[in-house]
mmCIF file with all atom_site columns, C-alpha atoms and ligand atoms in Angstrom:
data_model
loop_
_atom_site.group_PDB
_atom_site.id
_atom_site.type_symbol
_atom_site.label_atom_id
_atom_site.label_alt_id
_atom_site.label_comp_id
_atom_site.label_asym_id
_atom_site.label_entity_id
_atom_site.label_seq_id
_atom_site.pdbx_PDB_ins_code
_atom_site.Cartn_x
_atom_site.Cartn_y
_atom_site.Cartn_z
_atom_site.occupancy
_atom_site.B_iso_or_equiv
_atom_site.pdbx_formal_charge
_atom_site.auth_seq_id
_atom_site.auth_comp_id
_atom_site.auth_asym_id
_atom_site.auth_atom_id
_atom_site.pdbx_PDB_model_num
ATOM   1   C  CA  . UNK A 1 1   ? 83.261  -56.812 -98.945  1.00 49.00 ? 1   UNK A CA  1
ATOM   2   C  CA  . UNK A 1 2   ? 80.168  -54.848 -98.443  1.00 50.00 ? 2   UNK A CA  1
ATOM   3   C  CA  . UNK A 1 3   ? 76.894  -56.383 -98.094  1.00 50.00 ? 3   UNK A CA  1
ATOM   4   C  CA  . UNK A 1 4   ? 73.987  -54.483 -99.243  1.00 46.00 ? 4   UNK A CA  1
ATOM   5   C  CA  . UNK A 1 5   ? 71.081  -55.386 -97.281  1.00 46.00 ? 5   UNK A CA  1
ATOM   6   C  CA  . UNK A 1 6   ? 68.517  -54.460 -99.606  1.00 44.00 ? 6   UNK A CA  1
ATOM   7   C  CA  . UNK A 1 7   ? 65.255  -53.878 -98.074  1.00 40.00 ? 7   UNK A CA  1
ATOM   8   C  CA  . UNK A 1 8   ? 62.832  -54.474 -100.780 1.00 39.00 ? 8   UNK A CA  1
ATOM   9   C  CA  . UNK A 1 9   ? 59.577  -52.992 -99.737  1.00 41.00 ? 9   UNK A CA  1
ATOM   10  C  CA  . UNK A 1 10  ? 56.836  -55.159 -100.791 1.00 36.00 ? 10  UNK A CA  1
ATOM   11  C  CA  . UNK A 1 11  ? 53.829  -53.191 -101.549 1.00 34.00 ? 11  UNK A CA  1
ATOM   12  C  CA  . UNK A 1 12  ? 51.003  -55.143 -100.211 1.00 33.00 ? 12  UNK A CA  1
ATOM   13  C  CA  . UNK A 1 13  ? 48.205  -54.318 -102.485 1.00 33.00 ? 13  UNK A CA  1
ATOM   14  C  CA  . UNK A 1 14  ? 45.069  -54.133 -100.553 1.00 32.00 ? 14  UNK A CA  1
ATOM   15  C  CA  . UNK A 1 15  ? 42.545  -54.831 -103.134 1.00 34.00 ? 15  UNK A CA  1
ATOM   16  C  CA  . UNK A 1 16  ? 39.192  -53.625 -102.153 1.00 34.00 ? 16  UNK A CA  1
ATOM   17  C  CA  . UNK A 1 17  ? 37.106  -56.615 -102.693 1.00 34.00 ? 17  UNK A CA  1
ATOM   18  C  CA  . UNK A 1 18  ? 34.044  -56.226 -104.837 1.00 36.00 ? 18  UNK A CA  1
ATOM   19  C  CA  . UNK A 1 19  ? 31.127  -54.800 -102.905 1.00 36.00 ? 19  UNK A CA  1
ATOM   20  C  CA  . UNK A 1 20  ? 29.715  -57.573 -100.857 1.00 37.00 ? 20  UNK A CA  1
ATOM   21  C  CA  . UNK A 1 21  ? 26.163  -57.529 -101.935 1.00 39.00 ? 21  UNK A CA  1
ATOM   22  C  CA  . UNK A 1 22  ? 24.189  -55.015 -99.979  1.00 42.00 ? 22  UNK A CA  1
ATOM   23  C  CA  . UNK A 1 23  ? 26.239  -51.959 -100.718 1.00 44.00 ? 23  UNK A CA  1
ATOM   24  C  CA  . UNK A 1 24  ? 23.757  -50.433 -103.120 1.00 45.00 ? 24  UNK A CA  1
ATOM   25  C  CA  . UNK A 1 25  ? 20.550  -51.084 -101.251 1.00 49.00 ? 25  UNK A CA  1
ATOM   26  C  CA  . UNK A 1 26  ? 18.357  -48.086 -100.687 1.00 48.00 ? 26  UNK A CA  1
ATOM   27  C  CA  . UNK A 1 27  ? 15.156  -47.587 -98.761  1.00 45.00 ? 27  UNK A CA  1
ATOM   28  C  CA  . UNK A 1 28  ? 12.065  -49.001 -100.441 1.00 46.00 ? 28  UNK A CA  1
ATOM   29  C  CA  . UNK A 1 29  ? 9.918   -46.450 -102.193 1.00 47.00 ? 29  UNK A CA  1
ATOM   30  C  CA  . UNK A 1 30  ? 6.556   -46.205 -100.475 1.00 45.00 ? 30  UNK A CA  1
ATOM   31  C  CA  . UNK A 1 31  ? 5.303   -43.524 -102.819 1.00 44.00 ? 31  UNK A CA  1
ATOM   32  C  CA  . UNK A 1 32  ? 3.869   -40.188 -101.870 1.00 47.00 ? 32  UNK A CA  1
ATOM   33  C  CA  . UNK A 1 33  ? 2.973   -39.869 -98.216  1.00 45.00 ? 33  UNK A CA  1
ATOM   34  C  CA  . UNK A 1 34  ? -0.601  -38.968 -99.043  1.00 45.00 ? 34  UNK A CA  1
ATOM   35  C  CA  . UNK A 1 35  ? -1.205  -42.131 -101.081 1.00 51.00 ? 35  UNK A CA  1
ATOM   36  C  CA  . UNK A 1 36  ? -4.174  -44.112 -99.840  1.00 56.00 ? 36  UNK A CA  1
ATOM   37  C  CA  . UNK A 1 37  ? -3.037  -47.245 -98.069  1.00 80.00 ? 37  UNK A CA  1
ATOM   38  C  CA  . UNK A 1 38  ? -5.210  -50.033 -99.382  1.00 91.00 ? 38  UNK A CA  1
ATOM   39  C  CA  . UNK A 1 39  ? -4.677  -53.432 -97.756  1.00 93.00 ? 39  UNK A CA  1
ATOM   40  C  CA  . UNK A 1 40  ? -3.502  -56.311 -99.904  1.00 93.00 ? 40  UNK A CA  1
ATOM   41  C  CA  . UNK A 1 41  ? -5.968  -58.676 -98.291  1.00 94.00 ? 41  UNK A CA  1
ATOM   42  C  CA  . UNK A 1 42  ? -7.770  -60.626 -100.984 1.00 96.00 ? 42  UNK A CA  1
ATOM   43  C  CA  . UNK A 1 43  ? -8.478  -64.099 -99.552  1.00 96.00 ? 43  UNK A CA  1
ATOM   44  C  CA  . UNK A 1 44  ? -6.638  -66.766 -101.548 1.00 96.00 ? 44  UNK A CA  1
ATOM   45  C  CA  . UNK A 1 45  ? -9.574  -69.134 -101.304 1.00 97.00 ? 45  UNK A CA  1
ATOM   46  C  CA  . UNK A 1 46  ? -13.222 -69.144 -100.342 1.00 98.00 ? 46  UNK A CA  1
ATOM   47  C  CA  . UNK A 1 47  ? -13.405 -68.613 -96.555  1.00 97.00 ? 47  UNK A CA  1
ATOM   48  C  CA  . UNK A 1 48  ? -15.223 -71.082 -94.307  1.00 96.00 ? 48  UNK A CA  1
ATOM   49  C  CA  . UNK A 1 49  ? -17.896 -70.324 -93.342  1.00 96.00 ? 49  UNK A CA  1
ATOM   50  C  CA  . UNK A 1 50  ? -18.859 -68.618 -96.580  1.00 97.00 ? 50  UNK A CA  1
ATOM   51  C  CA  . UNK A 1 51  ? -20.373 -65.229 -95.874  1.00 98.00 ? 51  UNK A CA  1
ATOM   52  C  CA  . UNK A 1 52  ? -24.109 -65.308 -96.571  1.00 98.00 ? 52  UNK A CA  1
ATOM   53  C  CA  . UNK A 1 53  ? -25.539 -62.953 -99.156  1.00 98.00 ? 53  UNK A CA  1
ATOM   54  C  CA  . UNK A 1 54  ? -28.824 -62.567 -97.345  1.00 98.00 ? 54  UNK A CA  1
ATOM   55  C  CA  . UNK A 1 55  ? -27.580 -62.010 -93.841  1.00 98.00 ? 55  UNK A CA  1
ATOM   56  C  CA  . UNK A 1 56  ? -24.048 -60.623 -94.263  1.00 98.00 ? 56  UNK A CA  1
ATOM   57  C  CA  . UNK A 1 57  ? -23.506 -59.123 -97.704  1.00 98.00 ? 57  UNK A CA  1
ATOM   58  C  CA  . UNK A 1 58  ? -26.835 -57.609 -98.689  1.00 97.00 ? 58  UNK A CA  1
ATOM   59  C  CA  . UNK A 1 59  ? -27.066 -55.353 -95.609  1.00 97.00 ? 59  UNK A CA  1
ATOM   60  C  CA  . UNK A 1 60  ? -23.561 -53.971 -96.317  1.00 97.00 ? 60  UNK A CA  1
ATOM   61  C  CA  . UNK A 1 61  ? -24.331 -53.297 -99.957  1.00 96.00 ? 61  UNK A CA  1
ATOM   62  C  CA  . UNK A 1 62  ? -27.666 -51.747 -99.060  1.00 93.00 ? 62  UNK A CA  1
ATOM   63  C  CA  . UNK A 1 63  ? -26.076 -49.438 -96.553  1.00 91.00 ? 63  UNK A CA  1
ATOM   64  C  CA  . UNK A 1 64  ? -22.763 -48.643 -98.238  1.00 92.00 ? 64  UNK A CA  1
ATOM   65  C  CA  . UNK A 1 65  ? -23.354 -48.903 -101.991 1.00 92.00 ? 65  UNK A CA  1
ATOM   66  C  CA  . UNK A 1 66  ? -27.024 -48.543 -102.841 1.00 89.00 ? 66  UNK A CA  1
ATOM   67  C  CA  . UNK A 1 67  ? -27.043 -45.024 -101.392 1.00 84.00 ? 67  UNK A CA  1
ATOM   68  C  CA  . UNK A 1 68  ? -25.395 -44.091 -104.707 1.00 85.00 ? 68  UNK A CA  1
ATOM   69  C  CA  . UNK A 1 69  ? -26.068 -47.104 -106.893 1.00 86.00 ? 69  UNK A CA  1
ATOM   70  C  CA  . UNK A 1 70  ? -29.746 -46.592 -107.465 1.00 79.00 ? 70  UNK A CA  1
ATOM   71  C  CA  . UNK A 1 71  ? -31.701 -44.060 -109.395 1.00 72.00 ? 71  UNK A CA  1
ATOM   72  C  CA  . UNK A 1 72  ? -32.027 -40.960 -107.297 1.00 71.00 ? 72  UNK A CA  1
ATOM   73  C  CA  . UNK A 1 73  ? -29.075 -41.949 -105.063 1.00 68.00 ? 73  UNK A CA  1
ATOM   74  C  CA  . UNK A 1 74  ? -26.387 -39.608 -103.705 1.00 68.00 ? 74  UNK A CA  1
ATOM   75  C  CA  . UNK A 1 75  ? -24.675 -39.811 -107.048 1.00 71.00 ? 75  UNK A CA  1
ATOM   76  C  CA  . UNK A 1 76  ? -26.262 -41.648 -109.873 1.00 71.00 ? 76  UNK A CA  1
ATOM   77  C  CA  . UNK A 1 77  ? -23.839 -44.447 -110.576 1.00 75.00 ? 77  UNK A CA  1
ATOM   78  C  CA  . UNK A 1 78  ? -23.964 -46.425 -113.843 1.00 76.00 ? 78  UNK A CA  1
ATOM   79  C  CA  . UNK A 1 79  ? -25.761 -49.464 -112.497 1.00 81.00 ? 79  UNK A CA  1
ATOM   80  C  CA  . UNK A 1 80  ? -27.915 -50.547 -109.639 1.00 88.00 ? 80  UNK A CA  1
ATOM   81  C  CA  . UNK A 1 81  ? -26.666 -52.844 -106.903 1.00 92.00 ? 81  UNK A CA  1
ATOM   82  C  CA  . UNK A 1 82  ? -30.052 -53.186 -105.288 1.00 90.00 ? 82  UNK A CA  1
ATOM   83  C  CA  . UNK A 1 83  ? -30.789 -56.854 -105.994 1.00 93.00 ? 83  UNK A CA  1
ATOM   84  C  CA  . UNK A 1 84  ? -28.825 -60.068 -105.874 1.00 96.00 ? 84  UNK A CA  1
ATOM   85  C  CA  . UNK A 1 85  ? -28.884 -60.397 -109.641 1.00 95.00 ? 85  UNK A CA  1
ATOM   86  C  CA  . UNK A 1 86  ? -27.571 -56.818 -110.073 1.00 93.00 ? 86  UNK A CA  1
ATOM   87  C  CA  . UNK A 1 87  ? -24.619 -57.590 -107.813 1.00 96.00 ? 87  UNK A CA  1
ATOM   88  C  CA  . UNK A 1 88  ? -24.034 -61.026 -109.329 1.00 97.00 ? 88  UNK A CA  1
ATOM   89  C  CA  . UNK A 1 89  ? -23.986 -59.624 -112.859 1.00 95.00 ? 89  UNK A CA  1
ATOM   90  C  CA  . UNK A 1 90  ? -21.366 -57.033 -111.887 1.00 94.00 ? 90  UNK A CA  1
ATOM   91  C  CA  . UNK A 1 91  ? -19.477 -59.215 -109.398 1.00 97.00 ? 91  UNK A CA  1
ATOM   92  C  CA  . UNK A 1 92  ? -16.141 -58.957 -111.102 1.00 96.00 ? 92  UNK A CA  1
ATOM   93  C  CA  . UNK A 1 93  ? -16.234 -55.141 -111.321 1.00 95.00 ? 93  UNK A CA  1
ATOM   94  C  CA  . UNK A 1 94  ? -17.453 -55.040 -107.712 1.00 96.00 ? 94  UNK A CA  1
ATOM   95  C  CA  . UNK A 1 95  ? -14.524 -57.208 -106.629 1.00 97.00 ? 95  UNK A CA  1
ATOM   96  C  CA  . UNK A 1 96  ? -12.050 -54.995 -108.491 1.00 96.00 ? 96  UNK A CA  1
ATOM   97  C  CA  . UNK A 1 97  ? -13.480 -51.799 -107.072 1.00 96.00 ? 97  UNK A CA  1
ATOM   98  C  CA  . UNK A 1 98  ? -13.750 -53.001 -103.484 1.00 97.00 ? 98  UNK A CA  1
ATOM   99  C  CA  . UNK A 1 99  ? -10.339 -54.667 -103.497 1.00 97.00 ? 99  UNK A CA  1
ATOM   100 C  CA  . UNK A 1 100 ? -8.709  -51.530 -104.930 1.00 95.00 ? 100 UNK A CA  1
ATOM   101 C  CA  . UNK A 1 101 ? -10.430 -49.383 -102.268 1.00 93.00 ? 101 UNK A CA  1
ATOM   102 C  CA  . UNK A 1 102 ? -12.024 -47.425 -105.111 1.00 92.00 ? 102 UNK A CA  1
ATOM   103 C  CA  . UNK A 1 103 ? -15.582 -48.106 -103.889 1.00 94.00 ? 103 UNK A CA  1
ATOM   104 C  CA  . UNK A 1 104 ? -17.407 -46.962 -101.932 1.00 92.00 ? 104 UNK A CA  1
ATOM   105 C  CA  . UNK A 1 105 ? -16.311 -43.707 -103.418 1.00 86.00 ? 105 UNK A CA  1
ATOM   106 C  CA  . UNK A 1 106 ? -15.500 -41.449 -100.507 1.00 81.00 ? 106 UNK A CA  1
ATOM   107 C  CA  . UNK A 1 107 ? -16.958 -38.072 -101.288 1.00 71.00 ? 107 UNK A CA  1
ATOM   108 C  CA  . UNK A 1 108 ? -18.474 -34.971 -99.877  1.00 72.00 ? 108 UNK A CA  1
ATOM   109 C  CA  . UNK A 1 109 ? -21.896 -36.575 -99.983  1.00 70.00 ? 109 UNK A CA  1
ATOM   110 C  CA  . UNK A 1 110 ? -20.907 -38.483 -96.861  1.00 75.00 ? 110 UNK A CA  1
ATOM   111 C  CA  . UNK A 1 111 ? -19.895 -41.952 -98.067  1.00 81.00 ? 111 UNK A CA  1
ATOM   112 C  CA  . UNK A 1 112 ? -17.147 -43.504 -95.930  1.00 87.00 ? 112 UNK A CA  1
ATOM   113 C  CA  . UNK A 1 113 ? -14.652 -46.320 -96.599  1.00 91.00 ? 113 UNK A CA  1
ATOM   114 C  CA  . UNK A 1 114 ? -15.661 -49.846 -95.632  1.00 95.00 ? 114 UNK A CA  1
ATOM   115 C  CA  . UNK A 1 115 ? -14.706 -51.044 -92.182  1.00 94.00 ? 115 UNK A CA  1
ATOM   116 C  CA  . UNK A 1 116 ? -12.262 -53.934 -92.009  1.00 95.00 ? 116 UNK A CA  1
ATOM   117 C  CA  . UNK A 1 117 ? -15.043 -56.400 -91.226  1.00 96.00 ? 117 UNK A CA  1
ATOM   118 C  CA  . UNK A 1 118 ? -17.299 -55.153 -94.028  1.00 97.00 ? 118 UNK A CA  1
ATOM   119 C  CA  . UNK A 1 119 ? -14.380 -55.482 -96.417  1.00 97.00 ? 119 UNK A CA  1
ATOM   120 C  CA  . UNK A 1 120 ? -13.525 -58.991 -95.218  1.00 97.00 ? 120 UNK A CA  1
ATOM   121 C  CA  . UNK A 1 121 ? -17.150 -60.082 -95.659  1.00 98.00 ? 121 UNK A CA  1
ATOM   122 C  CA  . UNK A 1 122 ? -17.535 -58.645 -99.158  1.00 98.00 ? 122 UNK A CA  1
ATOM   123 C  CA  . UNK A 1 123 ? -14.185 -59.853 -100.485 1.00 98.00 ? 123 UNK A CA  1
ATOM   124 C  CA  . UNK A 1 124 ? -14.678 -63.325 -98.983  1.00 98.00 ? 124 UNK A CA  1
ATOM   125 C  CA  . UNK A 1 125 ? -18.128 -63.680 -100.521 1.00 98.00 ? 125 UNK A CA  1
ATOM   126 C  CA  . UNK A 1 126 ? -16.899 -62.481 -103.912 1.00 98.00 ? 126 UNK A CA  1
ATOM   127 C  CA  . UNK A 1 127 ? -13.976 -64.923 -103.853 1.00 98.00 ? 127 UNK A CA  1
ATOM   128 C  CA  . UNK A 1 128 ? -16.526 -67.687 -103.208 1.00 98.00 ? 128 UNK A CA  1
ATOM   129 C  CA  . UNK A 1 129 ? -18.144 -66.744 -106.530 1.00 98.00 ? 129 UNK A CA  1
ATOM   130 C  CA  . UNK A 1 130 ? -20.879 -64.485 -105.126 1.00 98.00 ? 130 UNK A CA  1
ATOM   131 C  CA  . UNK A 1 131 ? -23.325 -67.282 -104.201 1.00 98.00 ? 131 UNK A CA  1
ATOM   132 C  CA  . UNK A 1 132 ? -26.998 -66.630 -103.516 1.00 98.00 ? 132 UNK A CA  1
ATOM   133 C  CA  . UNK A 1 133 ? -26.835 -68.160 -100.063 1.00 98.00 ? 133 UNK A CA  1
HETATM 134 C  C1  . HEC B 2 .   ? -20.737 -41.788 -103.023 1.00 97.69 ? 1   HEC B C1  1
HETATM 135 C  C2  . HEC B 2 .   ? -21.414 -42.567 -104.030 1.00 97.69 ? 1   HEC B C2  1
HETATM 136 C  C3  . HEC B 2 .   ? -20.994 -43.990 -104.267 1.00 97.69 ? 1   HEC B C3  1
HETATM 137 C  C4  . HEC B 2 .   ? -20.914 -45.006 -103.340 1.00 97.69 ? 1   HEC B C4  1
HETATM 138 C  C5  . HEC B 2 .   ? -21.200 -44.926 -101.843 1.00 97.69 ? 1   HEC B C5  1
HETATM 139 C  C6  . HEC B 2 .   ? -20.533 -46.188 -104.068 1.00 97.69 ? 1   HEC B C6  1
HETATM 140 N  N1  . HEC B 2 .   ? -20.374 -45.903 -105.395 1.00 97.69 ? 1   HEC B N1  1
HETATM 141 FE FE1 . HEC B 2 .   ? -19.767 -47.191 -106.880 1.00 97.69 ? 1   HEC B FE1 1
HETATM 142 N  N2  . HEC B 2 .   ? -19.786 -45.678 -108.220 1.00 97.69 ? 1   HEC B N2  1
HETATM 143 C  C7  . HEC B 2 .   ? -20.217 -44.380 -107.973 1.00 97.69 ? 1   HEC B C7  1
HETATM 144 C  C8  . HEC B 2 .   ? -20.145 -43.594 -109.198 1.00 97.69 ? 1   HEC B C8  1
HETATM 145 C  C9  . HEC B 2 .   ? -20.553 -42.132 -109.326 1.00 97.69 ? 1   HEC B C9  1
HETATM 146 C  C10 . HEC B 2 .   ? -19.646 -44.471 -110.200 1.00 97.69 ? 1   HEC B C10 1
HETATM 147 C  C11 . HEC B 2 .   ? -19.355 -44.169 -111.673 1.00 97.69 ? 1   HEC B C11 1
HETATM 148 C  C12 . HEC B 2 .   ? -18.205 -43.267 -111.844 1.00 97.69 ? 1   HEC B C12 1
HETATM 149 C  C13 . HEC B 2 .   ? -16.921 -43.831 -111.297 1.00 97.69 ? 1   HEC B C13 1
HETATM 150 O  O1  . HEC B 2 .   ? -16.519 -44.952 -111.665 1.00 97.69 ? 1   HEC B O1  1
HETATM 151 O  O2  . HEC B 2 .   ? -16.308 -43.158 -110.459 1.00 97.69 ? 1   HEC B O2  1
HETATM 152 C  C14 . HEC B 2 .   ? -19.433 -45.766 -109.549 1.00 97.69 ? 1   HEC B C14 1
HETATM 153 C  C15 . HEC B 2 .   ? -18.933 -46.868 -110.190 1.00 97.69 ? 1   HEC B C15 1
HETATM 154 C  C16 . HEC B 2 .   ? -18.868 -48.142 -109.629 1.00 97.69 ? 1   HEC B C16 1
HETATM 155 C  C17 . HEC B 2 .   ? -18.455 -49.329 -110.313 1.00 97.69 ? 1   HEC B C17 1
HETATM 156 C  C18 . HEC B 2 .   ? -18.018 -49.401 -111.756 1.00 97.69 ? 1   HEC B C18 1
HETATM 157 C  C19 . HEC B 2 .   ? -16.579 -48.965 -111.847 1.00 97.69 ? 1   HEC B C19 1
HETATM 158 C  C20 . HEC B 2 .   ? -15.997 -49.270 -113.191 1.00 97.69 ? 1   HEC B C20 1
HETATM 159 O  O3  . HEC B 2 .   ? -15.521 -48.309 -113.775 1.00 97.69 ? 1   HEC B O3  1
HETATM 160 O  O4  . HEC B 2 .   ? -16.016 -50.455 -113.594 1.00 97.69 ? 1   HEC B O4  1
HETATM 161 C  C21 . HEC B 2 .   ? -18.540 -50.359 -109.432 1.00 97.69 ? 1   HEC B C21 1
HETATM 162 C  C22 . HEC B 2 .   ? -18.237 -51.825 -109.682 1.00 97.69 ? 1   HEC B C22 1
HETATM 163 C  C23 . HEC B 2 .   ? -18.995 -49.816 -108.177 1.00 97.69 ? 1   HEC B C23 1
HETATM 164 N  N3  . HEC B 2 .   ? -19.190 -48.465 -108.316 1.00 97.69 ? 1   HEC B N3  1
HETATM 165 C  C24 . HEC B 2 .   ? -19.217 -50.564 -107.030 1.00 97.69 ? 1   HEC B C24 1
HETATM 166 C  C25 . HEC B 2 .   ? -19.559 -50.029 -105.805 1.00 97.69 ? 1   HEC B C25 1
HETATM 167 C  C26 . HEC B 2 .   ? -19.702 -50.813 -104.579 1.00 97.69 ? 1   HEC B C26 1
HETATM 168 C  C27 . HEC B 2 .   ? -19.532 -52.325 -104.491 1.00 97.69 ? 1   HEC B C27 1
HETATM 169 C  C28 . HEC B 2 .   ? -20.004 -49.936 -103.587 1.00 97.69 ? 1   HEC B C28 1
HETATM 170 C  C29 . HEC B 2 .   ? -20.201 -50.242 -102.118 1.00 97.69 ? 1   HEC B C29 1
HETATM 171 C  C30 . HEC B 2 .   ? -19.172 -51.047 -101.475 1.00 97.69 ? 1   HEC B C30 1
HETATM 172 C  C31 . HEC B 2 .   ? -20.070 -48.603 -104.183 1.00 97.69 ? 1   HEC B C31 1
HETATM 173 N  N4  . HEC B 2 .   ? -19.800 -48.705 -105.517 1.00 97.69 ? 1   HEC B N4  1
HETATM 174 C  C32 . HEC B 2 .   ? -20.376 -47.437 -103.483 1.00 97.69 ? 1   HEC B C32 1
HETATM 175 C  C33 . HEC B 2 .   ? -20.656 -43.874 -106.756 1.00 97.69 ? 1   HEC B C33 1
HETATM 176 C  C34 . HEC B 2 .   ? -20.651 -44.571 -105.572 1.00 97.69 ? 1   HEC B C34 1
#
């Protein structure tokens, strides 16, 4: 009597498990290298102490904005920012422009971007509702 020892190869199926999550992640897209890096630094609430228009804000605007935003300025911009009521009237456009790093417009006439502390002062004051303080 012959015994057939049958070796039955069992194919062990190695199932590649479904990709475990991170397989498809790619590097974040930072955009073109020359893109201006504008900080995402809008205060979420009115800072304490509130920057003062008279002693903190007005000197910045006078030095950094009014050079263009007045008749006869470096570039004649559409409205004046020379008085408190000018700035207050346009406060929401001013906030947008400063936050987006669009103003002061950096140009060949010599205007430069705001420093970090000028930016912090202006944005903080605007978030407080642009008080006449
Ligand atoms: C180099 C000149 C220059 C400087 C400095 C400058 N501006 Fe302007 N600004 C302009 C001109 C020109 C326009 C109109 C054309 C444009 O929007 O580019 C303008 C437009 C604006 C507008 C209206 C934008 C809109 O379309 O609603 C706001 C708000 C503004 N400026 C705020 C500011 C503030 C705040 C500063 C200072 C922190 C400032 N600008 C400094 C030249 C300047």
